[in-house]
PDB file of C-alpha atoms in Angstrom:
ATOM      1  CA  MET A  24     -81.970  37.344 -32.383  1.00 87.00           C
ATOM      2  CA  ARG A  25     -79.500  34.523 -33.054  1.00 80.00           C
ATOM      3  CA  HIS A  26     -81.890  31.947 -34.455  1.00 90.00           C
ATOM      4  CA  ASN A  27     -80.240  29.248 -36.593  1.00 87.00           C
ATOM      5  CA  LYS A  28     -76.733  30.630 -36.141  1.00 83.00           C
ATOM      6  CA  LYS A  29     -75.036  27.693 -34.474  1.00 87.00           C
ATOM      7  CA  PHE A  30     -71.523  27.526 -35.916  1.00 88.00           C
ATOM      8  CA  ASN A  31     -68.523  28.613 -33.871  1.00 91.00           C
ATOM      9  CA  HIS A  32     -67.455  32.163 -34.687  1.00 92.00           C
ATOM     10  CA  LEU A  33     -64.002  31.554 -33.141  1.00 93.00           C
ATOM     11  CA  GLY A  34     -63.835  35.128 -31.835  1.00 94.00           C
ATOM     12  CA  ARG A  35     -63.252  36.573 -35.315  1.00 95.00           C
ATOM     13  CA  LYS A  36     -65.084  38.615 -37.922  1.00 96.00           C
ATOM     14  CA  ALA A  37     -66.581  36.717 -40.853  1.00 94.00           C
ATOM     15  CA  SER A  38     -63.850  37.614 -43.348  1.00 96.00           C
ATOM     16  CA  HIS A  39     -61.060  36.708 -40.910  1.00 97.00           C
ATOM     17  CA  ARG A  40     -62.736  33.400 -40.078  1.00 96.00           C
ATOM     18  CA  ALA A  41     -63.222  32.537 -43.764  1.00 96.00           C
ATOM     19  CA  ALA A  42     -59.579  33.334 -44.573  1.00 97.00           C
ATOM     20  CA  MET A  43     -58.315  31.356 -41.577  1.00 97.00           C
ATOM     21  CA  LEU A  44     -60.408  28.289 -42.402  1.00 97.00           C
ATOM     22  CA  ALA A  45     -59.330  28.437 -46.050  1.00 97.00           C
ATOM     23  CA  ASN A  46     -55.669  28.569 -45.039  1.00 97.00           C
ATOM     24  CA  MET A  47     -56.121  25.708 -42.581  1.00 97.00           C
ATOM     25  CA  ALA A  48     -57.945  23.653 -45.243  1.00 97.00           C
ATOM     26  CA  ILE A  49     -55.070  24.208 -47.692  1.00 97.00           C
ATOM     27  CA  SER A  50     -52.567  23.114 -45.063  1.00 96.00           C
ATOM     28  CA  LEU A  51     -54.640  20.032 -44.244  1.00 96.00           C
ATOM     29  CA  ILE A  52     -54.855  19.066 -47.916  1.00 96.00           C
ATOM     30  CA  GLU A  53     -51.125  19.558 -48.481  1.00 95.00           C
ATOM     31  CA  HIS A  54     -49.796  17.982 -45.272  1.00 95.00           C
ATOM     32  CA  LYS A  55     -52.642  15.489 -44.551  1.00 94.00           C
ATOM     33  CA  ARG A  56     -52.420  16.287 -40.819  1.00 95.00           C
ATOM     34  CA  ILE A  57     -52.219  19.521 -38.842  1.00 96.00           C
ATOM     35  CA  THR A  58     -52.170  20.420 -35.154  1.00 97.00           C
ATOM     36  CA  THR A  59     -54.517  23.128 -33.956  1.00 97.00           C
ATOM     37  CA  THR A  60     -56.955  23.890 -31.163  1.00 97.00           C
ATOM     38  CA  LEU A  61     -59.912  21.592 -30.728  1.00 97.00           C
ATOM     39  CA  GLN A  62     -62.492  24.250 -31.603  1.00 96.00           C
ATOM     40  CA  LYS A  63     -60.669  25.245 -34.779  1.00 97.00           C
ATOM     41  CA  ALA A  64     -60.376  21.581 -35.739  1.00 97.00           C
ATOM     42  CA  LYS A  65     -64.127  21.106 -35.332  1.00 96.00           C
ATOM     43  CA  ALA A  66     -64.832  24.233 -37.385  1.00 97.00           C
ATOM     44  CA  LEU A  67     -62.348  23.073 -40.038  1.00 97.00           C
ATOM     45  CA  ARG A  68     -64.064  19.696 -40.284  1.00 97.00           C
ATOM     46  CA  MET A  69     -67.362  21.421 -41.112  1.00 95.00           C
ATOM     47  CA  TYR A  70     -65.529  23.546 -43.701  1.00 96.00           C
ATOM     48  CA  VAL A  71     -63.422  20.935 -45.491  1.00 97.00           C
ATOM     49  CA  GLU A  72     -65.652  17.851 -45.641  1.00 96.00           C
ATOM     50  CA  PRO A  73     -68.141  19.350 -48.139  1.00 96.00           C
ATOM     51  CA  LEU A  74     -65.169  20.345 -50.303  1.00 97.00           C
ATOM     52  CA  ILE A  75     -63.846  16.781 -50.266  1.00 96.00           C
ATOM     53  CA  THR A  76     -67.312  15.503 -51.179  1.00 96.00           C
ATOM     54  CA  LYS A  77     -67.384  17.986 -54.055  1.00 96.00           C
ATOM     55  CA  SER A  78     -63.979  16.759 -55.242  1.00 95.00           C
ATOM     56  CA  LYS A  79     -65.321  13.243 -55.865  1.00 95.00           C
ATOM     57  CA  ASP A  80     -67.062  14.595 -58.973  1.00 94.00           C
ATOM     58  CA  ASP A  81     -64.166  15.868 -61.096  1.00 94.00           C
ATOM     59  CA  THR A  82     -65.877  18.393 -63.329  1.00 96.00           C
ATOM     60  CA  THR A  83     -64.967  21.947 -64.270  1.00 97.00           C
ATOM     61  CA  ALA A  84     -67.910  23.267 -62.280  1.00 97.00           C
ATOM     62  CA  SER A  85     -66.936  21.446 -59.092  1.00 97.00           C
ATOM     63  CA  ARG A  86     -63.305  22.555 -59.502  1.00 97.00           C
ATOM     64  CA  ARG A  87     -64.465  26.180 -59.793  1.00 97.00           C
ATOM     65  CA  VAL A  88     -66.677  25.890 -56.723  1.00 97.00           C
ATOM     66  CA  VAL A  89     -63.841  24.434 -54.645  1.00 97.00           C
ATOM     67  CA  PHE A  90     -61.381  27.012 -56.023  1.00 97.00           C
ATOM     68  CA  SER A  91     -63.728  29.790 -54.878  1.00 97.00           C
ATOM     69  CA  TYR A  92     -63.221  28.516 -51.324  1.00 97.00           C
ATOM     70  CA  LEU A  93     -59.520  27.624 -51.360  1.00 95.00           C
ATOM     71  CA  GLN A  94     -57.806  29.917 -53.940  1.00 94.00           C
ATOM     72  CA  ASN A  95     -54.775  27.616 -54.292  1.00 95.00           C
ATOM     73  CA  LYS A  96     -54.055  25.700 -57.494  1.00 96.00           C
ATOM     74  CA  TYR A  97     -51.715  23.184 -55.874  1.00 97.00           C
ATOM     75  CA  ALA A  98     -54.235  22.304 -53.185  1.00 96.00           C
ATOM     76  CA  ILE A  99     -56.961  21.878 -55.815  1.00 96.00           C
ATOM     77  CA  THR A 100     -54.720  19.560 -57.851  1.00 96.00           C
ATOM     78  CA  GLU A 101     -53.919  17.486 -54.759  1.00 96.00           C
ATOM     79  CA  LEU A 102     -57.567  17.415 -53.667  1.00 96.00           C
ATOM     80  CA  PHE A 103     -58.970  16.312 -57.024  1.00 96.00           C
ATOM     81  CA  GLY A 104     -56.053  13.939 -57.661  1.00 95.00           C
ATOM     82  CA  THR A 105     -54.797  11.778 -54.810  1.00 94.00           C
ATOM     83  CA  ILE A 106     -57.357  12.626 -52.138  1.00 95.00           C
ATOM     84  CA  ALA A 107     -60.414  12.144 -54.357  1.00 95.00           C
ATOM     85  CA  THR A 108     -59.197   8.734 -55.521  1.00 94.00           C
ATOM     86  CA  LYS A 109     -58.583   7.533 -51.956  1.00 93.00           C
ATOM     87  CA  VAL A 110     -61.957   8.667 -50.609  1.00 92.00           C
ATOM     88  CA  ALA A 111     -63.984   7.602 -53.646  1.00 92.00           C
ATOM     89  CA  ASP A 112     -65.717   4.706 -51.864  1.00 92.00           C
ATOM     90  CA  ARG A 113     -66.077   6.436 -48.472  1.00 92.00           C
ATOM     91  CA  PRO A 114     -69.579   7.864 -47.863  1.00 93.00           C
ATOM     92  CA  GLY A 115     -68.402  10.593 -45.476  1.00 92.00           C
ATOM     93  CA  GLY A 116     -66.257  11.195 -42.426  1.00 94.00           C
ATOM     94  CA  TYR A 117     -63.112  12.069 -44.326  1.00 95.00           C
ATOM     95  CA  THR A 118     -61.354  13.661 -41.347  1.00 95.00           C
ATOM     96  CA  ARG A 119     -60.409  12.407 -37.909  1.00 95.00           C
ATOM     97  CA  ILE A 120     -59.859  14.577 -34.829  1.00 96.00           C
ATOM     98  CA  ILE A 121     -57.538  13.247 -32.125  1.00 95.00           C
ATOM     99  CA  LYS A 122     -57.364  15.175 -28.858  1.00 96.00           C
ATOM    100  CA  LEU A 123     -53.870  15.908 -27.565  1.00 95.00           C
ATOM    101  CA  GLY A 124     -54.473  17.583 -24.214  1.00 95.00           C
ATOM    102  CA  LYS A 125     -53.925  21.124 -23.000  1.00 96.00           C
ATOM    103  CA  ARG A 126     -51.473  23.667 -24.399  1.00 95.00           C
ATOM    104  CA  ALA A 127     -48.978  24.742 -21.752  1.00 94.00           C
ATOM    105  CA  SER A 128     -49.084  28.480 -22.383  1.00 94.00           C
ATOM    106  CA  ASP A 129     -52.817  29.199 -22.277  1.00 95.00           C
ATOM    107  CA  ASP A 130     -54.435  25.862 -21.357  1.00 95.00           C
ATOM    108  CA  ALA A 131     -56.263  25.567 -24.688  1.00 95.00           C
ATOM    109  CA  ASP A 132     -57.443  22.125 -25.794  1.00 97.00           C
ATOM    110  CA  MET A 133     -55.191  20.930 -28.623  1.00 97.00           C
ATOM    111  CA  ALA A 134     -55.965  18.349 -31.306  1.00 97.00           C
ATOM    112  CA  PHE A 135     -54.719  16.731 -34.494  1.00 93.00           C
ATOM    113  CA  ILE A 136     -57.001  16.872 -37.479  1.00 96.00           C
ATOM    114  CA  GLU A 137     -56.056  14.480 -40.234  1.00 95.00           C
ATOM    115  CA  LEU A 138     -57.444  12.933 -43.371  1.00 94.00           C
ATOM    116  CA  ALA A 139     -58.703   9.518 -42.333  1.00 90.00           C
ATOM    117  CA  ASP A 140     -57.463   7.554 -45.359  1.00 88.00           C
ATOM    118  CA  PHE A 141     -53.918   8.907 -45.171  1.00 87.00           C
ATOM    119  CA  ASP A 142     -52.903   7.769 -41.696  1.00 80.00           C
ATOM    120  CA  GLU A 143     -50.712   4.684 -41.987  1.00 76.00           C
ATOM    121  CA  ASN A 144     -50.813   3.918 -38.257  1.00 75.00           C
ATOM    122  CA  MET A 145     -54.603   3.703 -38.048  1.00 68.00           C
ATOM    123  CA  ALA A 146     -54.962   1.924 -41.396  1.00 61.00           C
ATOM    124  CA  LYS A 147     -52.963  -1.110 -40.298  1.00 62.00           C
ATOM    125  CA  THR A 148     -55.187  -3.670 -38.696  1.00 60.00           C
ATOM    126  CA  GLU A 149     -52.984  -6.074 -36.815  1.00 60.00           C
ATOM    127  CA  VAL A 150     -54.421  -9.374 -35.734  1.00 58.00           C
ATOM    128  CA  LYS A 151     -53.747  -9.669 -32.051  1.00 64.00           C
ATOM    129  CA  LYS A 152     -52.781 -13.109 -30.871  1.00 66.00           C
ATOM    130  CA  THR A 153     -55.126 -14.402 -28.259  1.00 69.00           C
ATOM    131  CA  ARG A 154     -53.518 -15.985 -25.246  1.00 70.00           C
ATOM    132  CA  THR A 155     -55.065 -18.818 -23.402  1.00 68.00           C
ATOM    133  CA  ARG A 156     -54.635 -19.691 -19.775  1.00 74.00           C
ATOM    134  CA  ARG A 157     -54.522 -23.398 -20.455  1.00 72.00           C
ATOM    135  CA  SER A 158     -51.197 -25.027 -20.982  1.00 68.00           C
ATOM    136  CA  ARG A 159     -50.438 -25.881 -24.554  1.00 64.00           C
ATOM    137  CA  LYS A 160     -49.212 -29.249 -25.655  1.00 66.00           C
ATOM    138  CA  SER A 161     -46.192 -28.805 -27.829  1.00 63.00           C
ATOM    139  CA  SER A 162     -46.321 -30.344 -31.264  1.00 60.00           C
ATOM    140  CA  SER A 163     -42.712 -31.593 -31.099  1.00 58.00           C
ATOM    141  CA  LYS A 164     -41.839 -33.908 -28.241  1.00 57.00           C
ATOM    142  CA  VAL A 165     -39.084 -32.470 -26.100  1.00 55.00           C
ATOM    143  CA  GLU A 166     -36.924 -35.120 -24.512  1.00 54.00           C
ATOM    144  CA  THR A 167     -36.094 -34.681 -20.877  1.00 56.00           C
ATOM    145  CA  PRO A 168     -32.686 -35.695 -19.505  1.00 57.00           C
ATOM    146  CA  VAL A 169     -34.255 -38.802 -17.920  1.00 57.00           C
ATOM    147  CA  GLU A 170     -35.625 -39.923 -21.291  1.00 58.00           C
ATOM    148  CA  GLU A 171     -32.270 -39.247 -22.938  1.00 59.00           C
ATOM    149  CA  THR A 172     -30.471 -41.504 -20.463  1.00 61.00           C
ATOM    150  CA  ALA A 173     -33.018 -44.262 -20.989  1.00 61.00           C
ATOM    151  CA  ALA A 174     -32.618 -43.959 -24.748  1.00 61.00           C
ATOM    152  CA  GLU A 175     -28.815 -44.132 -24.379  1.00 63.00           C
ATOM    153  CA  ALA A 176     -29.094 -47.234 -22.163  1.00 62.00           C
ATOM    154  CA  GLN A 177     -31.249 -48.974 -24.769  1.00 62.00           C
ATOM    155  CA  ALA A 178     -28.770 -48.055 -27.481  1.00 62.00           C
ATOM    156  CA  GLU A 179     -25.889 -49.539 -25.436  1.00 62.00           C
ATOM    157  CA  THR A 180     -27.729 -52.797 -24.829  1.00 61.00           C
ATOM    158  CA  VAL A 181     -28.560 -53.131 -28.520  1.00 60.00           C
ATOM    159  CA  ALA A 182     -24.920 -52.440 -29.442  1.00 61.00           C
ATOM    160  CA  GLU A 183     -23.652 -55.232 -27.140  1.00 59.00           C
TER     161      GLU A 183
END
């Protein structure tokens, strides 16, 4: 029976799935954003978020645990260095999945998976100007041609 076996097997044997997720996690850590299928992105999120949580505590034991999953020194250095400092105050949800649509060749759902704190476009919070339907009174008085001629006429009478 399949009781309590709810993760996506992705159509692969256990060793192939573990190797694929480790390689995808290394790529995500190095590049901060990767494009993959939606199901692989969801499986990768479940794989990489506990590793990022473990990287917040920079001890030899936690480095060894994470290295047992990833097997890449450069990714471990990046994870415990820049990534851990950026996500130090975040309680979870280190990754973001953005759906892209269907792949043309086989109609698979595609998605970005990215580290949430490293996306410059989403991090910028622009204040949108609110527009009103009422007419605004300008702060500087703009003279109309009629007012200009009246002002000129007054200036001529004063000059005479």
